[in-house]
Amino acid sequence: MQTTTARALDPRKSETVEPDYEVAILGAGVGGIYQIKRLTDLGVRATVLDLSPDLGGTWYWNRYPGARFDSESYTYGYSFSKELLDEWHWTERFSGQPENLRYLNYVVDKFDLRKHMQFDSKVDRMRWDEERRCWHLHVEGRDEEITARFVITAIGLLTVSTPPRITGMDDFQGGSWHTFFWPHEKIDLAGKKVGVIGTGATGVQVIAEIADKVGELKVFQRRPNWSAPLANGPISDEEMADIRRRYDEIFKTCEVTPGGFEHEPDRRGFYTVSVEERRALWDKLYGSPGFAIWMRNFREIFTDEVANAEFSAYVAERIRQRVKDPEVAEKLIPKDHGFGYQRVPMESGYFEAFNRDNVELVDISATPIERITKTGIQTTAKHHDLDIIVYATGFDAITGGYDRIEIRGVDDAKLFDKWKDGPSTFLGLAIHGYPNLLMLGGPQSNSASVNFPRSIEICGKWITSFVEYLREHDVTRFEATADAEKQWTDHVREMYGTMLMRKGKGWFTGYNSNVPGHEYGRTRYFVYNGGNPKYQKEIGKVAAAGYRGFELA
Ligand code: NAP
């Protein structure tokens, strides 16, 4: 770990004192690792600050059983180093958390990046210093501030976990935790009575993984999610050799597909082919690896209610075929939204888990939870005795990390107040009123709608070129204009209008029942829905025009 040269600075001497760093990056996850590599390659004096005890972000924290990619592993890894691509062998098509964390550590060690990282370093507030044109960052527990000319946030999309607010949670005498904080030591589940609350992508993974390992499993479901098979499997030496040969082609494809995967949408119009042809495609896609079911589908699935309803009915049939008890099957089929209105969880044996004698689906929309007791969960129907309660209840998505740092920009204005009703940004990369601040994986960028590392590399490259430009042109202050920000935010908002996802009760629209102000119906425009190629074109145009939309000084 690097020791900081931070010092308390006398503002009166401001012009003469250089900031401690040219760039401070917040976050040592997938984004922060990429960004520090690119900047230090340029010789930029940069540091990474992360609140965690070690690197990895999402993959450091989410250690729950079943945690794994739903991006093909070989499209998730970094593309910037041929040597790295040649060296790393992904062992599974959708690799699990331990391997993912090993990979990130391998990258950091290979490129000797750890020396730029400061862990257990939670930035709890930062303020813009107009006179010195730098940010002052306060790290919790430290007396002295760190100063940096530019700040890049790489704080992730889903890193602020949101446990529910249920009476009696503290009374429970067994083990209980949010999936994000799954204990690092091995938890012996054998013979245990386990309750899981939440059936999003996380719940679906954990439930399928532990069903045959626990004594009893009770799944407390408020609303079911549409979910489809992940089709994971090992990657043999021969397959990996083939992937290595094809890496250029793989990454090229990811660059031109809407979601940054190898999956290309079916370009035939939904209505131009017969019902039989549509079903033939779906028969092929159901059980194909990864997001094929979503991303190789007809494009109308995303935009047209009738098309979506026909496809949702098809998936419902498949669920009915997999779940033996018809009553349970019906409860597992969403009735309040169509397939893909919310982020689709990918599963491995999830529906079959409910065919097991030791697994019970507790429908808490019919019999709500009244309270947590010392020994379990009391619903309006009965008491469920439990040894462990797992909260798979999601995250204060995308802006949650920003809301937890007091960020004061021009005139001391708090970002929290500006974004009270939802974020507004320029390109998802910058914010008017917050000079010299760039976001990697920020709201309204392509990060939530595109295979995450593919977005990180696109935005990280753009940010790196921008920093290079600023250095070359001796620019010490940049700020997105109000006009540019408004135009981009309006554009993002308009695109929601075309997507069925706008009706979804999920984090794509900022819904979270456990965060006051984020209730359903108060849409937050988080996601850029124009697709990967269009996003690259938009940010490329801005750069090519000498960073039009920014004031540079
Ligand atoms: P989520 O999708 O927001 O799901 C949270 C679940 O908890 C929902 O079923 C929700 O029900 C339920 N819930 C929340 N509060 C509750 C309460 N008070 N009482 C009862 N139920 C409650 O969260 P997540 O599953 O953690 O997934 C979040 C995102 O993380 C995913 O969409 C995905 O992008 C990412 N993720 C990715 C992977 C991967 O890459 N493989 C794996 C896991 C997660 P309601 O719907 O009724 O609110």
Coordinates of C-alpha atoms and ligand atoms in Angstrom, one line a residue:
M1 CA 0.0 0.0 0.0
Q2 CA 1.3 3.4 -0.8
T3 CA 1.5 6.1 1.8
T4 CA 0.0 9.4 0.8
T5 CA 1.8 12.7 0.8
A6 CA -1.3 14.4 1.9
R7 CA -1.0 17.5 3.9
A8 CA -3.2 20.2 5.3
L9 CA -3.1 22.9 2.8
D10 CA -3.1 26.6 3.3
P11 CA -5.5 28.0 0.8
R12 CA -3.7 31.4 0.8
K13 CA -0.6 29.7 -0.7
S14 CA -2.8 27.9 -3.2
E15 CA -1.3 29.0 -6.5
T16 CA 2.1 27.8 -5.4
V17 CA 1.1 24.3 -4.1
E18 CA 0.5 21.5 -6.6
P19 CA -2.2 19.0 -5.6
D20 CA -0.9 15.8 -4.2
Y21 CA -2.1 13.9 -7.2
E22 CA -3.0 14.7 -10.8
V23 CA -5.8 12.2 -10.5
A24 CA -7.5 10.4 -7.7
I25 CA -9.6 7.4 -8.7
L26 CA -12.3 6.2 -6.3
G27 CA -12.7 2.5 -6.4
A28 CA -10.4 -0.5 -7.0
G29 CA -12.9 -2.7 -8.8
V30 CA -13.1 -3.6 -12.5
G31 CA -13.2 0.1 -13.4
G32 CA -10.6 1.5 -11.0
I33 CA -8.1 -1.2 -12.0
Y34 CA -8.5 -0.4 -15.7
Q35 CA -8.3 3.3 -15.2
I36 CA -5.2 3.3 -13.0
K37 CA -3.4 1.1 -15.6
R38 CA -4.2 3.4 -18.4
L39 CA -3.3 6.6 -16.5
T40 CA 0.0 5.3 -15.0
D41 CA 0.9 4.1 -18.5
L42 CA 0.8 7.7 -19.5
G43 CA 2.9 8.7 -16.6
V44 CA 0.0 10.4 -14.7
R45 CA 0.6 10.8 -11.0
A46 CA -2.5 9.0 -9.8
T47 CA -3.8 7.1 -6.8
V48 CA -6.7 4.8 -6.2
L49 CA -8.7 5.0 -2.9
D50 CA -11.0 2.2 -1.9
L51 CA -13.1 1.7 1.2
S52 CA -12.6 -2.1 1.0
P53 CA -9.7 -3.9 2.7
D54 CA -8.6 -5.1 -0.7
L55 CA -9.2 -4.8 -4.5
G56 CA -12.0 -6.3 -6.5
G57 CA -15.1 -4.2 -5.8
T58 CA -18.2 -6.3 -6.5
W59 CA -16.0 -9.4 -6.8
Y60 CA -14.4 -8.7 -3.4
W61 CA -17.7 -8.4 -1.6
N62 CA -20.2 -10.7 -3.2
R63 CA -19.1 -14.1 -1.9
Y64 CA -22.5 -15.7 -1.6
P65 CA -22.8 -19.3 -2.9
G66 CA -23.6 -19.2 -6.6
A67 CA -22.2 -15.7 -7.3
R68 CA -20.9 -15.8 -10.8
F69 CA -20.8 -13.9 -14.1
D70 CA -23.7 -13.9 -16.5
S71 CA -21.4 -12.4 -19.1
E72 CA -19.3 -15.0 -20.9
S73 CA -16.0 -15.0 -18.9
Y74 CA -13.9 -14.4 -21.9
T75 CA -15.9 -11.3 -22.8
Y76 CA -15.7 -10.0 -19.3
G77 CA -11.9 -10.0 -19.0
Y78 CA -9.8 -6.9 -20.0
S79 CA -8.9 -6.7 -23.7
F80 CA -5.9 -4.3 -23.4
S81 CA -3.1 -6.8 -23.1
K82 CA -2.5 -9.7 -25.5
E83 CA -0.1 -11.2 -23.0
L84 CA -2.7 -11.2 -20.3
L85 CA -5.3 -12.7 -22.7
D86 CA -2.7 -15.4 -23.6
E87 CA -1.9 -16.2 -20.0
W88 CA -5.3 -16.4 -18.4
H89 CA -7.4 -19.5 -18.6
W90 CA -11.0 -19.1 -17.7
T91 CA -12.2 -22.4 -16.3
E92 CA -15.9 -21.9 -16.8
R93 CA -18.0 -20.2 -19.4
F94 CA -19.6 -18.1 -16.7
S95 CA -17.0 -18.1 -14.0
G96 CA -17.6 -17.9 -10.3
Q97 CA -16.7 -15.2 -7.7
P98 CA -13.5 -16.9 -6.4
E99 CA -12.0 -17.1 -9.9
N100 CA -13.2 -13.6 -10.8
L101 CA -11.4 -12.2 -7.8
R102 CA -8.3 -14.2 -8.5
Y103 CA -8.3 -12.8 -12.0
L104 CA -8.5 -9.2 -10.9
N105 CA -5.6 -9.9 -8.4
Y106 CA -3.7 -11.5 -11.2
V107 CA -4.1 -8.4 -13.4
V108 CA -3.1 -6.0 -10.6
D109 CA 0.0 -8.0 -9.7
K110 CA 1.0 -8.6 -13.3
F111 CA 1.0 -4.9 -14.0
D112 CA 2.3 -3.9 -10.5
L113 CA -0.7 -1.7 -9.8
R114 CA -1.1 -2.4 -6.1
K115 CA 1.5 0.2 -5.2
H116 CA -1.0 2.9 -6.5
M117 CA -3.8 1.7 -4.3
Q118 CA -4.9 2.7 -0.9
F119 CA -7.3 0.4 0.9
D120 CA -9.5 0.9 3.9
S121 CA -9.7 4.5 2.5
K122 CA -13.3 5.6 2.4
V123 CA -13.8 9.0 0.9
D124 CA -16.7 10.3 2.9
R125 CA -16.6 13.9 1.6
M126 CA -14.9 15.9 -1.2
R127 CA -15.1 19.5 -2.1
W128 CA -14.2 21.6 -5.1
D129 CA -11.6 24.3 -4.5
E130 CA -12.1 26.9 -7.2
E131 CA -9.1 28.9 -6.3
R132 CA -6.6 26.0 -6.6
R133 CA -8.6 24.1 -9.2
C134 CA -8.5 20.9 -7.4
W135 CA -10.6 18.6 -5.2
H136 CA -10.0 18.1 -1.5
L137 CA -10.8 14.5 -0.5
H138 CA -11.5 13.6 3.0
V139 CA -10.8 10.0 3.9
E140 CA -12.8 8.7 6.9
G141 CA -10.6 8.6 10.0
R142 CA -7.8 10.6 8.6
D143 CA -7.0 14.2 9.8
E144 CA -5.4 15.3 6.6
E145 CA -7.1 15.8 3.2
I146 CA -5.8 14.5 -0.1
T147 CA -5.8 16.9 -3.0
A148 CA -6.2 16.0 -6.6
R149 CA -6.5 18.0 -9.8
F150 CA -9.0 15.5 -11.3
V151 CA -11.2 12.9 -9.7
I152 CA -12.5 9.8 -11.4
T153 CA -15.2 7.9 -9.7
A154 CA -15.2 4.2 -10.4
I155 CA -17.5 3.3 -7.5
G156 CA -19.6 0.7 -9.3
L157 CA -23.2 0.4 -10.1
L158 CA -24.3 -2.0 -7.3
T159 CA -22.2 -1.5 -4.3
V160 CA -24.6 0.0 -1.7
S161 CA -26.6 -2.9 -0.4
T162 CA -30.1 -2.3 0.9
P163 CA -31.4 -4.6 3.5
P164 CA -35.1 -4.5 4.1
R165 CA -36.7 -2.5 6.9
I166 CA -38.6 -5.2 8.8
T167 CA -39.5 -5.0 12.5
G168 CA -37.4 -7.2 14.7
M169 CA -34.4 -7.7 12.4
D170 CA -32.0 -7.1 15.3
D171 CA -33.8 -9.7 17.5
F172 CA -32.9 -12.6 15.3
Q173 CA -30.5 -14.9 17.2
G174 CA -29.3 -16.9 14.2
G175 CA -26.9 -15.8 11.5
S176 CA -28.3 -13.1 9.1
W177 CA -26.7 -11.0 6.5
H178 CA -27.2 -9.2 3.2
T179 CA -25.7 -11.3 0.3
F180 CA -23.2 -8.5 -0.4
F181 CA -21.8 -9.1 3.1
W182 CA -21.8 -12.9 2.9
P183 CA -19.2 -13.9 5.5
H184 CA -15.7 -14.6 4.3
E185 CA -15.3 -17.7 6.5
K186 CA -16.9 -20.9 5.3
I187 CA -20.5 -21.2 6.5
D188 CA -21.7 -24.7 7.2
L189 CA -25.2 -24.9 5.7
A190 CA -25.6 -28.7 6.2
G191 CA -28.8 -29.4 8.1
K192 CA -29.6 -25.7 8.6
K193 CA -33.0 -24.1 8.2
V194 CA -32.3 -21.2 5.8
G195 CA -34.6 -18.4 4.7
V196 CA -33.9 -16.2 1.7
I197 CA -35.7 -13.0 1.2
G198 CA -35.5 -11.6 -2.4
T199 CA -35.7 -13.3 -5.8
G200 CA -33.7 -10.9 -8.1
A201 CA -30.5 -12.0 -9.9
T202 CA -28.8 -12.6 -6.6
G203 CA -31.6 -14.5 -4.9
V204 CA -32.0 -16.7 -7.9
Q205 CA -28.3 -17.6 -7.9
V206 CA -28.1 -18.3 -4.2
I207 CA -31.3 -20.3 -3.9
A208 CA -30.4 -22.6 -6.8
E209 CA -26.9 -23.1 -5.3
I210 CA -27.8 -23.9 -1.7
A211 CA -31.1 -25.9 -2.2
D212 CA -29.4 -29.2 -2.1
K213 CA -26.9 -28.2 0.7
V214 CA -29.2 -27.0 3.4
G215 CA -31.6 -28.9 5.7
E216 CA -34.6 -26.7 4.8
L217 CA -34.9 -23.7 2.5
K218 CA -37.7 -21.2 2.7
V219 CA -37.9 -18.7 -0.2
F220 CA -39.8 -15.6 0.8
Q221 CA -40.9 -14.2 -2.5
R222 CA -42.7 -10.9 -2.9
R223 CA -42.7 -10.7 -6.7
P224 CA -41.3 -13.3 -9.1
N225 CA -38.8 -12.3 -11.8
W226 CA -38.5 -13.7 -15.3
S227 CA -35.5 -15.9 -15.4
A228 CA -34.0 -18.3 -17.9
P229 CA -31.2 -20.9 -18.0
L230 CA -27.6 -19.7 -17.9
A231 CA -26.2 -22.9 -19.4
N232 CA -22.8 -22.7 -17.7
G233 CA -20.1 -25.3 -18.3
P234 CA -16.4 -25.8 -18.1
I235 CA -14.0 -24.5 -20.7
S236 CA -11.5 -27.1 -21.8
D237 CA -7.9 -26.4 -22.8
E238 CA -8.9 -26.8 -26.5
E239 CA -11.8 -24.4 -26.1
M240 CA -9.6 -21.9 -24.4
A241 CA -7.0 -22.2 -27.1
D242 CA -9.7 -21.5 -29.6
I243 CA -11.0 -18.5 -27.6
R244 CA -7.5 -17.1 -27.5
R245 CA -7.2 -17.4 -31.3
R246 CA -10.5 -15.6 -31.7
Y247 CA -10.0 -12.9 -29.0
D248 CA -9.7 -10.1 -31.6
E249 CA -12.9 -11.2 -33.4
I250 CA -14.7 -11.6 -30.0
F251 CA -13.9 -8.1 -28.8
K252 CA -14.7 -6.7 -32.2
T253 CA -18.1 -8.2 -32.1
C254 CA -18.7 -7.0 -28.5
E255 CA -17.9 -3.5 -29.8
V256 CA -20.6 -3.5 -32.4
T257 CA -23.5 -5.3 -30.6
P258 CA -26.0 -3.3 -28.6
G259 CA -25.2 -5.1 -25.3
G260 CA -21.5 -5.5 -25.7
F261 CA -21.8 -9.3 -25.9
E262 CA -21.3 -11.7 -28.7
H263 CA -25.1 -11.9 -28.9
E264 CA -26.5 -10.2 -32.0
P265 CA -30.2 -9.4 -32.1
D266 CA -32.4 -11.3 -34.6
R267 CA -32.8 -8.7 -37.3
R268 CA -35.9 -10.3 -38.8
G269 CA -39.0 -8.3 -37.8
F270 CA -41.1 -10.1 -35.2
Y271 CA -44.2 -9.6 -37.4
T272 CA -42.6 -10.6 -40.6
V273 CA -42.1 -14.2 -39.5
S274 CA -44.8 -16.8 -38.6
V275 CA -45.6 -17.9 -35.1
E276 CA -43.9 -21.2 -35.8
E277 CA -40.7 -19.4 -36.9
R278 CA -40.8 -17.3 -33.7
R279 CA -41.2 -20.4 -31.6
A280 CA -38.4 -22.1 -33.5
L281 CA -36.1 -19.3 -32.6
W282 CA -37.2 -19.3 -28.9
D283 CA -36.7 -23.1 -28.7
K284 CA -33.2 -22.5 -29.9
L285 CA -32.5 -19.7 -27.5
Y286 CA -34.0 -21.2 -24.3
G287 CA -31.1 -23.0 -22.8
S288 CA -28.5 -21.3 -25.0
P289 CA -25.7 -19.8 -22.9
G290 CA -26.0 -16.5 -21.2
F291 CA -28.1 -13.6 -22.3
A292 CA -28.8 -15.1 -25.7
I293 CA -32.5 -15.5 -24.7
W294 CA -32.7 -11.7 -24.3
M295 CA -30.2 -10.3 -26.7
R296 CA -30.5 -12.7 -29.6
N297 CA -34.2 -12.3 -29.6
F298 CA -36.4 -10.1 -31.9
R299 CA -35.8 -6.4 -31.1
E300 CA -39.6 -5.9 -30.6
I301 CA -39.3 -7.9 -27.4
F302 CA -37.8 -4.7 -25.9
T303 CA -40.3 -2.2 -27.3
D304 CA -43.6 -3.8 -28.3
E305 CA -46.1 -5.0 -25.6
V306 CA -47.8 -7.5 -27.9
A307 CA -44.6 -9.1 -29.0
N308 CA -43.3 -9.1 -25.5
A309 CA -46.5 -10.7 -24.2
E310 CA -46.2 -13.5 -26.8
F311 CA -42.7 -14.2 -25.8
S312 CA -43.4 -14.0 -22.0
A313 CA -46.2 -16.6 -22.5
Y314 CA -43.6 -18.8 -24.2
V315 CA -41.2 -18.5 -21.2
A316 CA -44.1 -19.1 -18.8
E317 CA -44.8 -22.4 -20.5
R318 CA -41.2 -23.4 -20.1
I319 CA -41.5 -22.7 -16.4
R320 CA -44.6 -24.8 -16.1
Q321 CA -42.8 -27.7 -17.7
R322 CA -40.0 -27.4 -15.2
V323 CA -41.9 -27.0 -11.9
K324 CA -43.9 -30.1 -10.8
D325 CA -46.5 -28.4 -8.6
P326 CA -48.7 -26.3 -10.8
E327 CA -49.6 -24.0 -8.0
V328 CA -45.9 -23.3 -7.2
A329 CA -45.2 -22.9 -11.0
E330 CA -47.9 -20.2 -11.2
K331 CA -46.4 -18.3 -8.3
L332 CA -43.0 -18.4 -10.0
I333 CA -44.4 -16.8 -13.2
P334 CA -44.5 -13.0 -13.1
K335 CA -48.0 -11.6 -13.8
D336 CA -47.3 -7.9 -13.3
H337 CA -44.6 -7.4 -16.0
G338 CA -43.2 -8.9 -19.2
F339 CA -39.9 -10.6 -19.8
G340 CA -37.0 -8.2 -19.7
Y341 CA -39.0 -5.2 -18.3
Q342 CA -36.5 -5.8 -15.4
R343 CA -33.0 -7.0 -15.5
V344 CA -33.3 -10.7 -16.3
P345 CA -31.6 -13.1 -13.8
M346 CA -29.9 -16.1 -15.3
E347 CA -30.4 -19.3 -13.4
S348 CA -28.9 -22.8 -13.1
G349 CA -31.5 -25.2 -11.8
Y350 CA -33.5 -22.5 -10.1
F351 CA -37.0 -23.8 -11.0
E352 CA -36.0 -27.4 -10.3
A353 CA -35.0 -26.3 -6.7
F354 CA -38.7 -25.9 -6.0
N355 CA -39.3 -29.6 -6.9
R356 CA -37.3 -30.6 -3.9
D357 CA -39.0 -31.7 -0.6
N358 CA -36.8 -29.4 1.5
V359 CA -37.6 -26.2 -0.4
E360 CA -40.8 -24.2 0.2
L361 CA -41.9 -21.1 -1.7
V362 CA -43.5 -18.6 0.8
D363 CA -45.6 -16.1 -1.1
I364 CA -45.3 -13.0 1.0
S365 CA -47.4 -11.0 -1.4
A366 CA -50.3 -13.2 -0.1
T367 CA -49.1 -13.6 3.5
P368 CA -46.7 -10.7 4.2
I369 CA -43.9 -10.8 6.7
E370 CA -45.1 -9.3 10.0
R371 CA -41.8 -9.3 11.8
I372 CA -38.5 -11.1 12.3
T373 CA -38.4 -12.9 15.6
K374 CA -35.6 -14.3 17.7
T375 CA -36.0 -17.7 16.0
G376 CA -37.3 -16.9 12.5
I377 CA -39.8 -15.1 10.4
Q378 CA -43.4 -14.5 11.3
T379 CA -45.8 -14.0 8.4
T380 CA -49.5 -13.3 8.6
A381 CA -50.0 -17.0 8.1
K382 CA -47.4 -18.7 10.3
H383 CA -44.0 -18.7 12.0
H384 CA -41.1 -20.1 10.1
D385 CA -38.3 -21.4 12.3
L386 CA -34.9 -20.5 10.9
D387 CA -31.2 -20.8 11.7
I388 CA -30.0 -18.3 9.0
I389 CA -31.7 -15.5 7.2
V390 CA -30.3 -14.2 3.9
Y391 CA -31.3 -10.8 2.6
A392 CA -31.0 -10.9 -1.2
T393 CA -32.8 -7.6 -1.3
G394 CA -30.7 -5.6 -3.8
F395 CA -28.9 -2.3 -4.0
D396 CA -29.3 1.4 -4.0
A397 CA -28.3 1.2 -7.6
I398 CA -26.0 3.5 -9.6
T399 CA -26.4 6.8 -7.6
G400 CA -26.3 5.1 -4.2
G401 CA -22.5 5.3 -4.1
Y402 CA -22.6 9.0 -5.0
D403 CA -25.3 9.7 -2.4
R404 CA -23.0 8.3 0.3
I405 CA -20.2 10.8 -0.4
E406 CA -20.8 14.4 0.4
I407 CA -19.7 15.9 -2.9
R408 CA -19.6 19.7 -2.9
G409 CA -19.0 21.4 -6.2
V410 CA -19.1 25.0 -7.4
D411 CA -20.5 27.3 -4.7
D412 CA -20.4 24.4 -2.3
A413 CA -23.5 22.9 -3.8
K414 CA -24.1 19.3 -2.8
L415 CA -24.5 16.7 -5.6
F416 CA -27.0 14.9 -3.4
D417 CA -29.3 17.9 -3.7
K418 CA -28.8 18.3 -7.4
W419 CA -29.6 14.6 -8.0
K420 CA -32.4 14.4 -5.4
D421 CA -35.0 13.4 -8.0
G422 CA -32.6 11.6 -10.3
P423 CA -29.3 12.1 -12.0
S424 CA -28.5 14.5 -14.8
T425 CA -25.1 14.2 -16.6
F426 CA -23.3 14.9 -19.8
L427 CA -22.6 11.6 -21.5
G428 CA -22.8 9.8 -18.2
L429 CA -19.3 11.0 -17.8
A430 CA -19.4 14.5 -16.3
I431 CA -21.7 16.8 -14.3
H432 CA -22.3 20.5 -14.7
G433 CA -21.3 22.3 -11.5
Y434 CA -18.8 19.6 -10.6
P435 CA -15.6 20.6 -12.5
N436 CA -12.7 18.2 -12.9
L437 CA -14.8 15.2 -12.0
L438 CA -15.3 12.3 -14.3
M439 CA -17.4 9.2 -13.8
L440 CA -16.4 5.8 -15.0
G441 CA -19.5 3.7 -15.1
G442 CA -21.6 6.7 -14.1
P443 CA -25.4 7.1 -14.4
Q444 CA -26.6 7.7 -18.0
S445 CA -23.5 6.1 -19.5
N446 CA -23.7 2.8 -21.2
S447 CA -22.4 1.0 -18.2
A448 CA -25.7 -0.5 -17.0
S449 CA -26.9 -1.5 -20.4
V450 CA -23.7 -3.0 -21.7
N451 CA -21.5 -5.9 -20.6
F452 CA -19.8 -4.0 -17.8
P453 CA -16.1 -4.3 -18.6
R454 CA -16.7 -3.6 -22.3
S455 CA -18.3 -0.3 -21.2
I456 CA -15.5 0.3 -18.7
E457 CA -12.9 0.0 -21.5
I458 CA -14.8 2.2 -23.8
C459 CA -15.4 4.9 -21.2
G460 CA -12.0 4.4 -19.6
K461 CA -10.3 4.9 -22.9
W462 CA -12.3 8.1 -23.5
I463 CA -11.4 9.4 -20.1
T464 CA -7.7 8.6 -20.6
S465 CA -7.6 10.5 -23.9
F466 CA -9.4 13.4 -22.3
V467 CA -6.8 13.5 -19.5
E468 CA -4.1 13.3 -22.1
Y469 CA -5.7 16.2 -24.0
L470 CA -6.0 18.3 -20.8
R471 CA -2.4 17.8 -20.0
E472 CA -1.2 18.6 -23.5
H473 CA -3.3 21.8 -23.6
D474 CA -2.4 22.9 -20.0
V475 CA -6.1 22.8 -19.1
T476 CA -6.5 22.8 -15.3
R477 CA -10.3 23.2 -15.2
F478 CA -13.0 21.6 -17.2
E479 CA -16.7 21.6 -16.7
A480 CA -19.7 20.2 -18.6
T481 CA -22.0 23.1 -19.7
A482 CA -25.5 23.3 -18.4
D483 CA -26.8 23.1 -21.9
A484 CA -24.8 20.0 -22.8
E485 CA -25.9 18.3 -19.7
K486 CA -29.6 19.1 -20.3
Q487 CA -29.4 17.9 -23.9
W488 CA -27.9 14.6 -22.9
T489 CA -30.2 14.0 -20.0
D490 CA -33.2 14.8 -22.2
H491 CA -31.9 12.4 -24.8
V492 CA -31.6 9.6 -22.2
R493 CA -35.0 10.3 -20.9
E494 CA -36.6 10.3 -24.4
M495 CA -35.1 6.9 -25.1
Y496 CA -36.8 5.5 -22.0
G497 CA -40.0 6.4 -23.8
T498 CA -39.4 3.7 -26.4
M499 CA -38.5 0.9 -24.0
L500 CA -40.9 -1.3 -22.2
M501 CA -38.3 -1.3 -19.4
R502 CA -39.6 2.1 -18.5
K503 CA -42.5 0.3 -16.8
G504 CA -40.3 -2.1 -14.9
K505 CA -40.3 -2.1 -11.1
G506 CA -36.5 -2.7 -10.9
W507 CA -33.3 -0.8 -10.5
F508 CA -33.2 0.2 -14.2
T509 CA -35.8 2.8 -13.3
G510 CA -34.4 3.5 -9.9
Y511 CA -37.0 1.5 -7.9
N512 CA -36.0 0.2 -4.5
S513 CA -38.6 -0.3 -1.9
N514 CA -36.1 -0.1 0.9
V515 CA -34.7 3.4 0.0
P516 CA -37.0 6.3 0.9
G517 CA -37.8 8.4 -2.2
H518 CA -37.1 5.5 -4.6
E519 CA -40.5 4.0 -4.6
Y520 CA -42.1 2.7 -7.8
G521 CA -43.4 5.4 -10.1
R522 CA -40.6 8.0 -9.4
T523 CA -38.5 7.0 -12.4
R524 CA -34.9 7.8 -12.3
Y525 CA -33.3 7.9 -15.7
F526 CA -30.2 5.8 -15.0
V527 CA -29.6 3.9 -18.2
Y528 CA -28.4 4.9 -21.6
N529 CA -30.6 2.8 -23.9
G530 CA -29.2 3.7 -27.3
G531 CA -27.0 0.6 -27.5
N532 CA -23.2 0.2 -27.4
P533 CA -22.3 1.4 -31.0
K534 CA -24.4 4.6 -30.7
Y535 CA -23.0 5.5 -27.3
Q536 CA -19.4 5.1 -28.6
K537 CA -20.3 7.3 -31.6
E538 CA -21.8 10.0 -29.3
I539 CA -18.8 10.2 -27.0
G540 CA -16.4 10.0 -29.9
K541 CA -18.1 13.0 -31.6
V542 CA -17.6 15.1 -28.5
A543 CA -13.9 14.2 -28.4
A544 CA -13.4 14.8 -32.1
A545 CA -15.0 18.3 -31.8
G546 CA -12.4 19.3 -29.2
Y547 CA -14.6 18.2 -26.3
R548 CA -17.6 20.2 -27.3
G549 CA -20.0 20.6 -24.4
F550 CA -17.1 21.2 -22.0
E551 CA -15.7 24.6 -20.9
L552 CA -12.0 24.2 -20.7
A553 CA -9.7 26.7 -18.9
Ligands
NAP1 P1 -32.8 -6.9 -7.1 O1 -32.8 -7.4 -8.5 O2 -33.1 -5.5 -6.8 O3 -33.8 -7.9 -6.3 C1 -34.1 -7.6 -5.0 C2 -35.2 -8.6 -4.6 O4 -35.4 -8.5 -3.2 C3 -36.5 -8.5 -5.3 O5 -37.0 -9.7 -5.5 C4 -37.3 -7.7 -4.3 O6 -38.7 -7.8 -4.4 C5 -36.8 -8.3 -3.0 N1 -37.0 -7.4 -1.9 C6 -36.4 -6.2 -1.6 N2 -36.9 -5.7 -0.5 C7 -37.7 -6.6 0.0 C8 -38.5 -6.6 1.2 N3 -38.5 -5.6 2.0 N4 -39.3 -7.7 1.4 C9 -39.4 -8.7 0.5 N5 -38.7 -8.7 -0.6 C10 -37.9 -7.7 -0.9 O7 -31.4 -7.2 -6.4 P2 -30.3 -8.3 -6.8 O8 -31.0 -9.6 -6.9 O9 -29.2 -8.2 -5.8 O10 -29.8 -7.9 -8.2 C11 -29.4 -6.6 -8.4 C12 -28.6 -6.6 -9.7 O11 -27.3 -7.0 -9.4 C13 -29.0 -7.5 -10.8 O12 -30.1 -6.9 -11.5 C14 -27.8 -7.6 -11.6 O13 -27.6 -6.5 -12.5 C15 -26.7 -7.6 -10.6 N6 -26.3 -9.0 -10.3 C16 -25.6 -9.6 -11.3 C17 -25.2 -10.9 -11.2 C18 -24.3 -11.4 -12.3 O14 -23.7 -10.7 -13.0 N7 -24.3 -12.7 -12.4 C19 -25.6 -11.6 -10.1 C20 -26.4 -11.0 -9.1 C21 -26.8 -9.7 -9.3 P3 -39.6 -6.7 -5.2 O15 -39.2 -6.9 -6.7 O16 -40.9 -7.0 -4.9 O17 -39.1 -5.4 -4.7

